[in-house]
JSON list of N, CA and C in Angstrom, two decimals:
[
{"chain": "A", "resi": 1, "resn": "UNK", "atom": "N", "xyz": [154.92, 138.25, 39.71]},
{"chain": "A", "resi": 1, "resn": "UNK", "atom": "CA", "xyz": [154.26, 136.99, 39.44]},
{"chain": "A", "resi": 1, "resn": "UNK", "atom": "C", "xyz": [153.91, 136.30, 40.75]},
{"chain": "A", "resi": 2, "resn": "UNK", "atom": "N", "xyz": [152.86, 135.59, 40.74]},
{"chain": "A", "resi": 2, "resn": "UNK", "atom": "CA", "xyz": [152.59, 134.67, 41.83]},
{"chain": "A", "resi": 2, "resn": "UNK", "atom": "C", "xyz": [153.46, 133.44, 41.60]},
{"chain": "A", "resi": 3, "resn": "UNK", "atom": "N", "xyz": [153.46, 132.56, 42.56]},
{"chain": "A", "resi": 3, "resn": "UNK", "atom": "CA", "xyz": [154.28, 131.36, 42.46]},
{"chain": "A", "resi": 3, "resn": "UNK", "atom": "C", "xyz": [153.40, 130.14, 42.19]},
{"chain": "A", "resi": 4, "resn": "UNK", "atom": "N", "xyz": [154.03, 129.08, 41.74]},
{"chain": "A", "resi": 4, "resn": "UNK", "atom": "CA", "xyz": [153.33, 127.82, 41.47]},
{"chain": "A", "resi": 4, "resn": "UNK", "atom": "C", "xyz": [154.19, 126.67, 41.98]},
{"chain": "A", "resi": 5, "resn": "UNK", "atom": "N", "xyz": [153.53, 125.65, 42.48]},
{"chain": "A", "resi": 5, "resn": "UNK", "atom": "CA", "xyz": [154.22, 124.44, 42.92]},
{"chain": "A", "resi": 5, "resn": "UNK", "atom": "C", "xyz": [154.08, 123.41, 41.81]},
{"chain": "A", "resi": 6, "resn": "UNK", "atom": "N", "xyz": [155.21, 122.91, 41.35]},
{"chain": "A", "resi": 6, "resn": "UNK", "atom": "CA", "xyz": [155.20, 121.95, 40.25]},
{"chain": "A", "resi": 6, "resn": "UNK", "atom": "C", "xyz": [154.81, 120.55, 40.72]},
{"chain": "A", "resi": 7, "resn": "UNK", "atom": "N", "xyz": [154.46, 119.70, 39.77]},
{"chain": "A", "resi": 7, "resn": "UNK", "atom": "CA", "xyz": [154.00, 118.34, 40.05]},
{"chain": "A", "resi": 7, "resn": "UNK", "atom": "C", "xyz": [155.02, 117.48, 40.79]},
{"chain": "A", "resi": 8, "resn": "UNK", "atom": "N", "xyz": [156.27, 117.87, 40.79]},
{"chain": "A", "resi": 8, "resn": "UNK", "atom": "CA", "xyz": [157.31, 117.10, 41.48]},
{"chain": "A", "resi": 8, "resn": "UNK", "atom": "C", "xyz": [157.20, 117.21, 43.00]},
{"chain": "A", "resi": 9, "resn": "UNK", "atom": "N", "xyz": [156.32, 118.04, 43.51]},
{"chain": "A", "resi": 9, "resn": "UNK", "atom": "CA", "xyz": [156.13, 118.25, 44.95]},
{"chain": "A", "resi": 9, "resn": "UNK", "atom": "C", "xyz": [156.01, 116.91, 45.68]},
{"chain": "A", "resi": 10, "resn": "UNK", "atom": "N", "xyz": [156.72, 116.81, 46.81]},
{"chain": "A", "resi": 10, "resn": "UNK", "atom": "CA", "xyz": [156.69, 115.58, 47.60]},
{"chain": "A", "resi": 10, "resn": "UNK", "atom": "C", "xyz": [155.84, 115.74, 48.87]},
{"chain": "A", "resi": 11, "resn": "UNK", "atom": "N", "xyz": [155.09, 116.82, 48.96]},
{"chain": "A", "resi": 11, "resn": "UNK", "atom": "CA", "xyz": [154.20, 117.07, 50.10]},
{"chain": "A", "resi": 11, "resn": "UNK", "atom": "C", "xyz": [154.93, 117.03, 51.44]},
{"chain": "A", "resi": 12, "resn": "UNK", "atom": "N", "xyz": [156.07, 117.69, 51.51]},
{"chain": "A", "resi": 12, "resn": "UNK", "atom": "CA", "xyz": [156.89, 117.67, 52.72]},
{"chain": "A", "resi": 12, "resn": "UNK", "atom": "C", "xyz": [156.35, 118.62, 53.81]},
{"chain": "A", "resi": 13, "resn": "UNK", "atom": "N", "xyz": [155.43, 119.49, 53.48]},
{"chain": "A", "resi": 13, "resn": "UNK", "atom": "CA", "xyz": [154.80, 120.43, 54.41]},
{"chain": "A", "resi": 13, "resn": "UNK", "atom": "C", "xyz": [155.65, 121.67, 54.72]},
{"chain": "A", "resi": 14, "resn": "UNK", "atom": "N", "xyz": [156.85, 121.76, 54.23]},
{"chain": "A", "resi": 14, "resn": "UNK", "atom": "CA", "xyz": [157.72, 122.89, 54.58]},
{"chain": "A", "resi": 14, "resn": "UNK", "atom": "C", "xyz": [157.17, 124.23, 54.12]},
{"chain": "A", "resi": 15, "resn": "UNK", "atom": "N", "xyz": [156.69, 124.30, 52.89]},
{"chain": "A", "resi": 15, "resn": "UNK", "atom": "CA", "xyz": [156.23, 125.58, 52.34]},
{"chain": "A", "resi": 15, "resn": "UNK", "atom": "C", "xyz": [154.98, 126.09, 53.04]},
{"chain": "A", "resi": 16, "resn": "UNK", "atom": "N", "xyz": [154.06, 125.20, 53.36]},
{"chain": "A", "resi": 16, "resn": "UNK", "atom": "CA", "xyz": [152.81, 125.57, 54.00]},
{"chain": "A", "resi": 16, "resn": "UNK", "atom": "C", "xyz": [153.07, 126.30, 55.31]},
{"chain": "A", "resi": 17, "resn": "UNK", "atom": "N", "xyz": [153.98, 125.79, 56.10]},
{"chain": "A", "resi": 17, "resn": "UNK", "atom": "CA", "xyz": [154.30, 126.39, 57.41]},
{"chain": "A", "resi": 17, "resn": "UNK", "atom": "C", "xyz": [154.98, 127.74, 57.29]},
{"chain": "A", "resi": 18, "resn": "UNK", "atom": "N", "xyz": [155.68, 127.99, 56.19]},
{"chain": "A", "resi": 18, "resn": "UNK", "atom": "CA", "xyz": [156.44, 129.22, 56.02]},
{"chain": "A", "resi": 18, "resn": "UNK", "atom": "C", "xyz": [155.67, 130.37, 55.40]},
{"chain": "A", "resi": 19, "resn": "UNK", "atom": "N", "xyz": [154.53, 130.11, 54.78]},
{"chain": "A", "resi": 19, "resn": "UNK", "atom": "CA", "xyz": [153.82, 131.15, 54.04]},
{"chain": "A", "resi": 19, "resn": "UNK", "atom": "C", "xyz": [153.14, 132.14, 54.98]},
{"chain": "A", "resi": 20, "resn": "UNK", "atom": "N", "xyz": [153.57, 133.41, 54.99]},
{"chain": "A", "resi": 20, "resn": "UNK", "atom": "CA", "xyz": [152.98, 134.39, 55.88]},
{"chain": "A", "resi": 20, "resn": "UNK", "atom": "C", "xyz": [151.58, 134.84, 55.45]},
{"chain": "A", "resi": 21, "resn": "UNK", "atom": "N", "xyz": [151.20, 134.55, 54.22]},
{"chain": "A", "resi": 21, "resn": "UNK", "atom": "CA", "xyz": [149.88, 134.95, 53.71]},
{"chain": "A", "resi": 21, "resn": "UNK", "atom": "C", "xyz": [148.86, 133.81, 53.73]},
{"chain": "A", "resi": 22, "resn": "UNK", "atom": "N", "xyz": [149.29, 132.65, 54.21]},
{"chain": "A", "resi": 22, "resn": "UNK", "atom": "CA", "xyz": [148.43, 131.46, 54.21]},
{"chain": "A", "resi": 22, "resn": "UNK", "atom": "C", "xyz": [147.89, 131.17, 52.81]},
{"chain": "A", "resi": 23, "resn": "UNK", "atom": "N", "xyz": [148.78, 131.34, 51.82]},
{"chain": "A", "resi": 23, "resn": "UNK", "atom": "CA", "xyz": [148.42, 131.14, 50.42]},
{"chain": "A", "resi": 23, "resn": "UNK", "atom": "C", "xyz": [148.65, 129.70, 49.95]},
{"chain": "A", "resi": 24, "resn": "UNK", "atom": "N", "xyz": [149.26, 128.88, 50.79]},
{"chain": "A", "resi": 24, "resn": "UNK", "atom": "CA", "xyz": [149.60, 127.52, 50.40]},
{"chain": "A", "resi": 24, "resn": "UNK", "atom": "C", "xyz": [148.75, 126.53, 51.19]},
{"chain": "A", "resi": 25, "resn": "UNK", "atom": "N", "xyz": [148.16, 125.59, 50.47]},
{"chain": "A", "resi": 25, "resn": "UNK", "atom": "CA", "xyz": [147.34, 124.56, 51.11]},
{"chain": "A", "resi": 25, "resn": "UNK", "atom": "C", "xyz": [147.46, 123.26, 50.31]},
{"chain": "A", "resi": 26, "resn": "UNK", "atom": "N", "xyz": [147.20, 122.17, 50.98]},
{"chain": "A", "resi": 26, "resn": "UNK", "atom": "CA", "xyz": [147.25, 120.87, 50.31]},
{"chain": "A", "resi": 26, "resn": "UNK", "atom": "C", "xyz": [146.06, 120.75, 49.37]},
{"chain": "A", "resi": 27, "resn": "UNK", "atom": "N", "xyz": [146.36, 120.51, 48.11]},
{"chain": "A", "resi": 27, "resn": "UNK", "atom": "CA", "xyz": [145.32, 120.30, 47.10]},
{"chain": "A", "resi": 27, "resn": "UNK", "atom": "C", "xyz": [144.95, 118.84, 47.04]},
{"chain": "A", "resi": 28, "resn": "UNK", "atom": "N", "xyz": [144.37, 118.42, 45.93]},
{"chain": "A", "resi": 28, "resn": "UNK", "atom": "CA", "xyz": [143.95, 117.03, 45.80]},
{"chain": "A", "resi": 28, "resn": "UNK", "atom": "C", "xyz": [145.13, 116.06, 45.71]},
{"chain": "A", "resi": 29, "resn": "UNK", "atom": "N", "xyz": [146.25, 116.52, 45.17]},
{"chain": "A", "resi": 29, "resn": "UNK", "atom": "CA", "xyz": [147.42, 115.64, 45.02]},
{"chain": "A", "resi": 29, "resn": "UNK", "atom": "C", "xyz": [148.68, 116.22, 45.68]},
{"chain": "A", "resi": 30, "resn": "UNK", "atom": "N", "xyz": [148.89, 117.52, 45.49]},
{"chain": "A", "resi": 30, "resn": "UNK", "atom": "CA", "xyz": [150.09, 118.19, 46.00]},
{"chain": "A", "resi": 30, "resn": "UNK", "atom": "C", "xyz": [149.68, 119.53, 46.60]},
{"chain": "A", "resi": 31, "resn": "UNK", "atom": "N", "xyz": [150.64, 120.20, 47.22]},
{"chain": "A", "resi": 31, "resn": "UNK", "atom": "CA", "xyz": [150.37, 121.54, 47.73]},
{"chain": "A", "resi": 31, "resn": "UNK", "atom": "C", "xyz": [150.13, 122.48, 46.55]},
{"chain": "A", "resi": 32, "resn": "UNK", "atom": "N", "xyz": [149.28, 123.47, 46.78]},
{"chain": "A", "resi": 32, "resn": "UNK", "atom": "CA", "xyz": [148.94, 124.45, 45.76]},
{"chain": "A", "resi": 32, "resn": "UNK", "atom": "C", "xyz": [149.03, 125.85, 46.35]},
{"chain": "A", "resi": 33, "resn": "UNK", "atom": "N", "xyz": [149.26, 126.83, 45.49]},
{"chain": "A", "resi": 33, "resn": "UNK", "atom": "CA", "xyz": [149.37, 128.22, 45.92]},
{"chain": "A", "resi": 33, "resn": "UNK", "atom": "C", "xyz": [148.18, 128.99, 45.38]},
{"chain": "A", "resi": 34, "resn": "UNK", "atom": "N", "xyz": [147.49, 129.70, 46.27]},
{"chain": "A", "resi": 34, "resn": "UNK", "atom": "CA", "xyz": [146.37, 130.55, 45.90]},
{"chain": "A", "resi": 34, "resn": "UNK", "atom": "C", "xyz": [146.94, 131.86, 45.35]},
{"chain": "A", "resi": 35, "resn": "UNK", "atom": "N", "xyz": [146.80, 132.09, 44.06]},
{"chain": "A", "resi": 35, "resn": "UNK", "atom": "CA", "xyz": [147.40, 133.27, 43.43]},
{"chain": "A", "resi": 35, "resn": "UNK", "atom": "C", "xyz": [146.81, 134.57, 43.96]},
{"chain": "A", "resi": 36, "resn": "UNK", "atom": "N", "xyz": [145.60, 134.53, 44.49]},
{"chain": "A", "resi": 36, "resn": "UNK", "atom": "CA", "xyz": [144.99, 135.73, 45.06]},
{"chain": "A", "resi": 36, "resn": "UNK", "atom": "C", "xyz": [145.60, 136.12, 46.40]},
{"chain": "A", "resi": 37, "resn": "UNK", "atom": "N", "xyz": [146.28, 135.18, 47.05]},
{"chain": "A", "resi": 37, "resn": "UNK", "atom": "CA", "xyz": [146.90, 135.45, 48.34]},
{"chain": "A", "resi": 37, "resn": "UNK", "atom": "C", "xyz": [148.43, 135.55, 48.26]},
{"chain": "A", "resi": 38, "resn": "UNK", "atom": "N", "xyz": [149.02, 135.01, 47.20]},
{"chain": "A", "resi": 38, "resn": "UNK", "atom": "CA", "xyz": [150.48, 134.99, 47.09]},
{"chain": "A", "resi": 38, "resn": "UNK", "atom": "C", "xyz": [151.02, 136.36, 46.72]},
{"chain": "A", "resi": 39, "resn": "UNK", "atom": "N", "xyz": [151.92, 136.88, 47.57]},
{"chain": "A", "resi": 39, "resn": "UNK", "atom": "CA", "xyz": [152.60, 138.15, 47.27]},
{"chain": "A", "resi": 39, "resn": "UNK", "atom": "C", "xyz": [154.09, 137.93, 47.08]},
{"chain": "A", "resi": 40, "resn": "UNK", "atom": "N", "xyz": [154.51, 136.67, 46.94]},
{"chain": "A", "resi": 40, "resn": "UNK", "atom": "CA", "xyz": [155.93, 136.31, 46.87]},
{"chain": "A", "resi": 40, "resn": "UNK", "atom": "C", "xyz": [156.67, 136.86, 48.09]},
{"chain": "A", "resi": 41, "resn": "UNK", "atom": "N", "xyz": [155.95, 136.96, 49.19]},
{"chain": "A", "resi": 41, "resn": "UNK", "atom": "CA", "xyz": [156.44, 137.46, 50.47]},
{"chain": "A", "resi": 41, "resn": "UNK", "atom": "C", "xyz": [156.73, 138.96, 50.48]},
{"chain": "A", "resi": 42, "resn": "UNK", "atom": "N", "xyz": [156.37, 139.67, 49.41]},
{"chain": "A", "resi": 42, "resn": "UNK", "atom": "CA", "xyz": [156.49, 141.14, 49.41]},
{"chain": "A", "resi": 42, "resn": "UNK", "atom": "C", "xyz": [155.64, 141.64, 50.57]},
{"chain": "A", "resi": 43, "resn": "UNK", "atom": "N", "xyz": [156.22, 142.53, 51.36]},
{"chain": "A", "resi": 43, "resn": "UNK", "atom": "CA", "xyz": [155.55, 143.05, 52.54]},
{"chain": "A", "resi": 43, "resn": "UNK", "atom": "C", "xyz": [155.95, 142.31, 53.80]},
{"chain": "A", "resi": 44, "resn": "UNK", "atom": "N", "xyz": [156.55, 141.13, 53.63]},
{"chain": "A", "resi": 44, "resn": "UNK", "atom": "CA", "xyz": [156.99, 140.33, 54.77]},
{"chain": "A", "resi": 44, "resn": "UNK", "atom": "C", "xyz": [158.50, 140.13, 54.78]},
{"chain": "A", "resi": 45, "resn": "UNK", "atom": "N", "xyz": [159.03, 139.61, 53.67]},
{"chain": "A", "resi": 45, "resn": "UNK", "atom": "CA", "xyz": [160.43, 139.23, 53.59]},
{"chain": "A", "resi": 45, "resn": "UNK", "atom": "C", "xyz": [161.05, 139.70, 52.27]},
{"chain": "A", "resi": 46, "resn": "UNK", "atom": "N", "xyz": [162.36, 139.60, 52.18]},
{"chain": "A", "resi": 46, "resn": "UNK", "atom": "CA", "xyz": [163.07, 140.02, 50.97]},
{"chain": "A", "resi": 46, "resn": "UNK", "atom": "C", "xyz": [162.89, 139.06, 49.80]},
{"chain": "A", "resi": 47, "resn": "UNK", "atom": "N", "xyz": [162.62, 137.79, 50.10]},
{"chain": "A", "resi": 47, "resn": "UNK", "atom": "CA", "xyz": [162.42, 136.79, 49.05]},
{"chain": "A", "resi": 47, "resn": "UNK", "atom": "C", "xyz": [161.40, 135.77, 49.54]},
{"chain": "A", "resi": 48, "resn": "UNK", "atom": "N", "xyz": [160.79, 135.04, 48.62]},
{"chain": "A", "resi": 48, "resn": "UNK", "atom": "CA", "xyz": [159.77, 134.06, 49.01]},
{"chain": "A", "resi": 48, "resn": "UNK", "atom": "C", "xyz": [160.34, 132.96, 49.90]},
{"chain": "A", "resi": 49, "resn": "UNK", "atom": "N", "xyz": [159.78, 132.83, 51.09]},
{"chain": "A", "resi": 49, "resn": "UNK", "atom": "CA", "xyz": [160.29, 131.82, 52.02]},
{"chain": "A", "resi": 49, "resn": "UNK", "atom": "C", "xyz": [159.99, 130.40, 51.56]},
{"chain": "A", "resi": 50, "resn": "UNK", "atom": "N", "xyz": [158.89, 130.22, 50.84]},
{"chain": "A", "resi": 50, "resn": "UNK", "atom": "CA", "xyz": [158.56, 128.86, 50.39]},
{"chain": "A", "resi": 50, "resn": "UNK", "atom": "C", "xyz": [159.65, 128.33, 49.45]},
{"chain": "A", "resi": 51, "resn": "UNK", "atom": "N", "xyz": [160.17, 129.19, 48.61]},
{"chain": "A", "resi": 51, "resn": "UNK", "atom": "CA", "xyz": [161.25, 128.77, 47.70]},
{"chain": "A", "resi": 51, "resn": "UNK", "atom": "C", "xyz": [162.49, 128.42, 48.51]},
{"chain": "A", "resi": 52, "resn": "UNK", "atom": "N", "xyz": [162.77, 129.21, 49.54]},
{"chain": "A", "resi": 52, "resn": "UNK", "atom": "CA", "xyz": [163.96, 128.98, 50.36]},
{"chain": "A", "resi": 52, "resn": "UNK", "atom": "C", "xyz": [163.95, 127.66, 51.09]},
{"chain": "A", "resi": 53, "resn": "UNK", "atom": "N", "xyz": [162.75, 127.20, 51.51]},
{"chain": "A", "resi": 53, "resn": "UNK", "atom": "CA", "xyz": [162.68, 125.98, 52.31]},
{"chain": "A", "resi": 53, "resn": "UNK", "atom": "C", "xyz": [162.35, 124.72, 51.51]},
{"chain": "A", "resi": 54, "resn": "UNK", "atom": "N", "xyz": [162.00, 124.86, 50.26]},
{"chain": "A", "resi": 54, "resn": "UNK", "atom": "CA", "xyz": [161.63, 123.69, 49.45]},
{"chain": "A", "resi": 54, "resn": "UNK", "atom": "C", "xyz": [162.86, 122.81, 49.22]},
{"chain": "A", "resi": 55, "resn": "UNK", "atom": "N", "xyz": [162.81, 121.55, 49.69]},
{"chain": "A", "resi": 55, "resn": "UNK", "atom": "CA", "xyz": [163.99, 120.69, 49.56]},
{"chain": "A", "resi": 55, "resn": "UNK", "atom": "C", "xyz": [164.24, 120.17, 48.15]},
{"chain": "A", "resi": 56, "resn": "UNK", "atom": "N", "xyz": [163.25, 120.29, 47.27]},
{"chain": "A", "resi": 56, "resn": "UNK", "atom": "CA", "xyz": [163.45, 119.75, 45.92]},
{"chain": "A", "resi": 56, "resn": "UNK", "atom": "C", "xyz": [163.33, 120.82, 44.83]},
{"chain": "A", "resi": 57, "resn": "UNK", "atom": "N", "xyz": [163.23, 122.08, 45.24]},
{"chain": "A", "resi": 57, "resn": "UNK", "atom": "CA", "xyz": [163.23, 123.19, 44.29]},
{"chain": "A", "resi": 57, "resn": "UNK", "atom": "C", "xyz": [162.09, 123.10, 43.27]},
{"chain": "A", "resi": 58, "resn": "UNK", "atom": "N", "xyz": [160.86, 122.85, 43.76]},
{"chain": "A", "resi": 58, "resn": "UNK", "atom": "CA", "xyz": [159.74, 122.70, 42.83]},
{"chain": "A", "resi": 58, "resn": "UNK", "atom": "C", "xyz": [158.78, 123.88, 42.86]},
{"chain": "A", "resi": 59, "resn": "UNK", "atom": "N", "xyz": [159.17, 124.98, 43.48]},
{"chain": "A", "resi": 59, "resn": "UNK", "atom": "CA", "xyz": [158.33, 126.18, 43.50]},
{"chain": "A", "resi": 59, "resn": "UNK", "atom": "C", "xyz": [158.96, 127.21, 42.57]},
{"chain": "A", "resi": 60, "resn": "UNK", "atom": "N", "xyz": [158.19, 127.63, 41.60]},
{"chain": "A", "resi": 60, "resn": "UNK", "atom": "CA", "xyz": [158.69, 128.53, 40.55]},
{"chain": "A", "resi": 60, "resn": "UNK", "atom": "C", "xyz": [157.73, 129.71, 40.37]},
{"chain": "A", "resi": 61, "resn": "UNK", "atom": "N", "xyz": [158.18, 130.69, 39.61]},
{"chain": "A", "resi": 61, "resn": "UNK", "atom": "CA", "xyz": [157.29, 131.79, 39.22]},
{"chain": "A", "resi": 61, "resn": "UNK", "atom": "C", "xyz": [156.25, 131.26, 38.25]},
{"chain": "A", "resi": 62, "resn": "UNK", "atom": "N", "xyz": [155.02, 131.70, 38.43]},
{"chain": "A", "resi": 62, "resn": "UNK", "atom": "CA", "xyz": [153.91, 131.25, 37.59]},
{"chain": "A", "resi": 62, "resn": "UNK", "atom": "C", "xyz": [153.76, 132.22, 36.42]},
{"chain": "A", "resi": 63, "resn": "UNK", "atom": "N", "xyz": [154.15, 131.81, 35.21]},
{"chain": "A", "resi": 63, "resn": "UNK", "atom": "CA", "xyz": [154.09, 132.71, 34.06]},
{"chain": "A", "resi": 63, "resn": "UNK", "atom": "C", "xyz": [152.66, 133.13, 33.70]},
{"chain": "A", "resi": 64, "resn": "UNK", "atom": "N", "xyz": [151.66, 132.43, 34.21]},
{"chain": "A", "resi": 64, "resn": "UNK", "atom": "CA", "xyz": [150.27, 132.78, 33.93]},
{"chain": "A", "resi": 64, "resn": "UNK", "atom": "C", "xyz": [149.78, 133.93, 34.82]},
{"chain": "A", "resi": 65, "resn": "UNK", "atom": "N", "xyz": [150.55, 134.28, 35.85]},
{"chain": "A", "resi": 65, "resn": "UNK", "atom": "CA", "xyz": [150.16, 135.34, 36.77]},
{"chain": "A", "resi": 65, "resn": "UNK", "atom": "C", "xyz": [151.30, 136.33, 36.95]},
{"chain": "A", "resi": 66, "resn": "UNK", "atom": "N", "xyz": [151.50, 137.14, 35.93]},
{"chain": "A", "resi": 66, "resn": "UNK", "atom": "CA", "xyz": [152.58, 138.11, 35.91]},
{"chain": "A", "resi": 66, "resn": "UNK", "atom": "C", "xyz": [152.20, 139.34, 36.74]},
{"chain": "A", "resi": 67, "resn": "UNK", "atom": "N", "xyz": [152.90, 139.53, 37.85]},
{"chain": "A", "resi": 67, "resn": "UNK", "atom": "CA", "xyz": [152.66, 140.68, 38.72]},
{"chain": "A", "resi": 67, "resn": "UNK", "atom": "C", "xyz": [153.99, 141.33, 39.08]},
{"chain": "A", "resi": 68, "resn": "UNK", "atom": "N", "xyz": [154.04, 142.65, 39.03]},
{"chain": "A", "resi": 68, "resn": "UNK", "atom": "CA", "xyz": [155.27, 143.33, 39.43]},
{"chain": "A", "resi": 68, "resn": "UNK", "atom": "C", "xyz": [155.24, 143.59, 40.94]},
{"chain": "A", "resi": 69, "resn": "UNK", "atom": "N", "xyz": [156.34, 144.11, 41.47]},
{"chain": "A", "resi": 69, "resn": "UNK", "atom": "CA", "xyz": [156.45, 144.32, 42.91]},
{"chain": "A", "resi": 69, "resn": "UNK", "atom": "C", "xyz": [155.39, 145.28, 43.44]},
{"chain": "A", "resi": 70, "resn": "UNK", "atom": "N", "xyz": [155.05, 146.29, 42.66]},
{"chain": "A", "resi": 70, "resn": "UNK", "atom": "CA", "xyz": [154.02, 147.25, 43.08]},
{"chain": "A", "resi": 70, "resn": "UNK", "atom": "C", "xyz": [152.65, 146.56, 43.21]},
{"chain": "A", "resi": 71, "resn": "UNK", "atom": "N", "xyz": [152.32, 145.69, 42.28]},
{"chain": "A", "resi": 71, "resn": "UNK", "atom": "CA", "xyz": [151.06, 144.95, 42.34]},
{"chain": "A", "resi": 71, "resn": "UNK", "atom": "C", "xyz": [151.05, 143.99, 43.54]},
{"chain": "A", "resi": 72, "resn": "UNK", "atom": "N", "xyz": [152.18, 143.32, 43.77]},
{"chain": "A", "resi": 72, "resn": "UNK", "atom": "CA", "xyz": [152.28, 142.41, 44.91]},
{"chain": "A", "resi": 72, "resn": "UNK", "atom": "C", "xyz": [152.16, 143.16, 46.23]},
{"chain": "A", "resi": 73, "resn": "UNK", "atom": "N", "xyz": [152.76, 144.35, 46.31]},
{"chain": "A", "resi": 73, "resn": "UNK", "atom": "CA", "xyz": [152.66, 145.16, 47.52]},
{"chain": "A", "resi": 73, "resn": "UNK", "atom": "C", "xyz": [151.23, 145.64, 47.74]},
{"chain": "A", "resi": 74, "resn": "UNK", "atom": "N", "xyz": [150.54, 146.02, 46.68]},
{"chain": "A", "resi": 74, "resn": "UNK", "atom": "CA", "xyz": [149.14, 146.43, 46.80]},
{"chain": "A", "resi": 74, "resn": "UNK", "atom": "C", "xyz": [148.28, 145.27, 47.30]},
{"chain": "A", "resi": 75, "resn": "UNK", "atom": "N", "xyz": [148.56, 144.08, 46.83]},
{"chain": "A", "resi": 75, "resn": "UNK", "atom": "CA", "xyz": [147.84, 142.89, 47.29]},
{"chain": "A", "resi": 75, "resn": "UNK", "atom": "C", "xyz": [148.10, 142.66, 48.78]},
{"chain": "A", "resi": 76, "resn": "UNK", "atom": "N", "xyz": [149.37, 142.81, 49.19]},
{"chain": "A", "resi": 76, "resn": "UNK", "atom": "CA", "xyz": [149.73, 142.66, 50.60]},
{"chain": "A", "resi": 76, "resn": "UNK", "atom": "C", "xyz": [148.97, 143.66, 51.46]},
{"chain": "A", "resi": 77, "resn": "UNK", "atom": "N", "xyz": [148.94, 144.92, 51.03]},
{"chain": "A", "resi": 77, "resn": "UNK", "atom": "CA", "xyz": [148.25, 145.97, 51.80]},
{"chain": "A", "resi": 77, "resn": "UNK", "atom": "C", "xyz": [146.75, 145.69, 51.89]},
{"chain": "A", "resi": 78, "resn": "UNK", "atom": "N", "xyz": [146.17, 145.22, 50.82]},
{"chain": "A", "resi": 78, "resn": "UNK", "atom": "CA", "xyz": [144.73, 144.90, 50.82]},
{"chain": "A", "resi": 78, "resn": "UNK", "atom": "C", "xyz": [144.43, 143.77, 51.81]},
{"chain": "A", "resi": 79, "resn": "UNK", "atom": "N", "xyz": [145.33, 142.82, 51.93]},
{"chain": "A", "resi": 79, "resn": "UNK", "atom": "CA", "xyz": [145.11, 141.69, 52.84]},
{"chain": "A", "resi": 79, "resn": "UNK", "atom": "C", "xyz": [145.45, 142.01, 54.29]},
{"chain": "A", "resi": 80, "resn": "UNK", "atom": "N", "xyz": [146.45, 142.85, 54.51]},
{"chain": "A", "resi": 80, "resn": "UNK", "atom": "CA", "xyz": [146.97, 143.06, 55.85]},
{"chain": "A", "resi": 80, "resn": "UNK", "atom": "C", "xyz": [146.85, 144.49, 56.35]},
{"chain": "A", "resi": 81, "resn": "UNK", "atom": "N", "xyz": [146.38, 145.39, 55.47]},
{"chain": "A", "resi": 81, "resn": "UNK", "atom": "CA", "xyz": [146.36, 146.81, 55.81]},
{"chain": "A", "resi": 81, "resn": "UNK", "atom": "C", "xyz": [145.26, 147.17, 56.69]}
]
């Protein structure tokens, strides 16, 4: 799955700086994750760094974008290969 930032986001900027795929950007109200770029850090790290640094725990798996590890790795290779 790709990740999603919930409405509780406080725009602290932590997740944006940590994303190795540059999938996170400030939207009209809160930070948003580009599902086409999000690999949940597969190919970079063992777990999503944005989730690790979020001080209010508002980054979750996006049930609308169900992707397995193989799909996420293919996305990573397409972007960075």
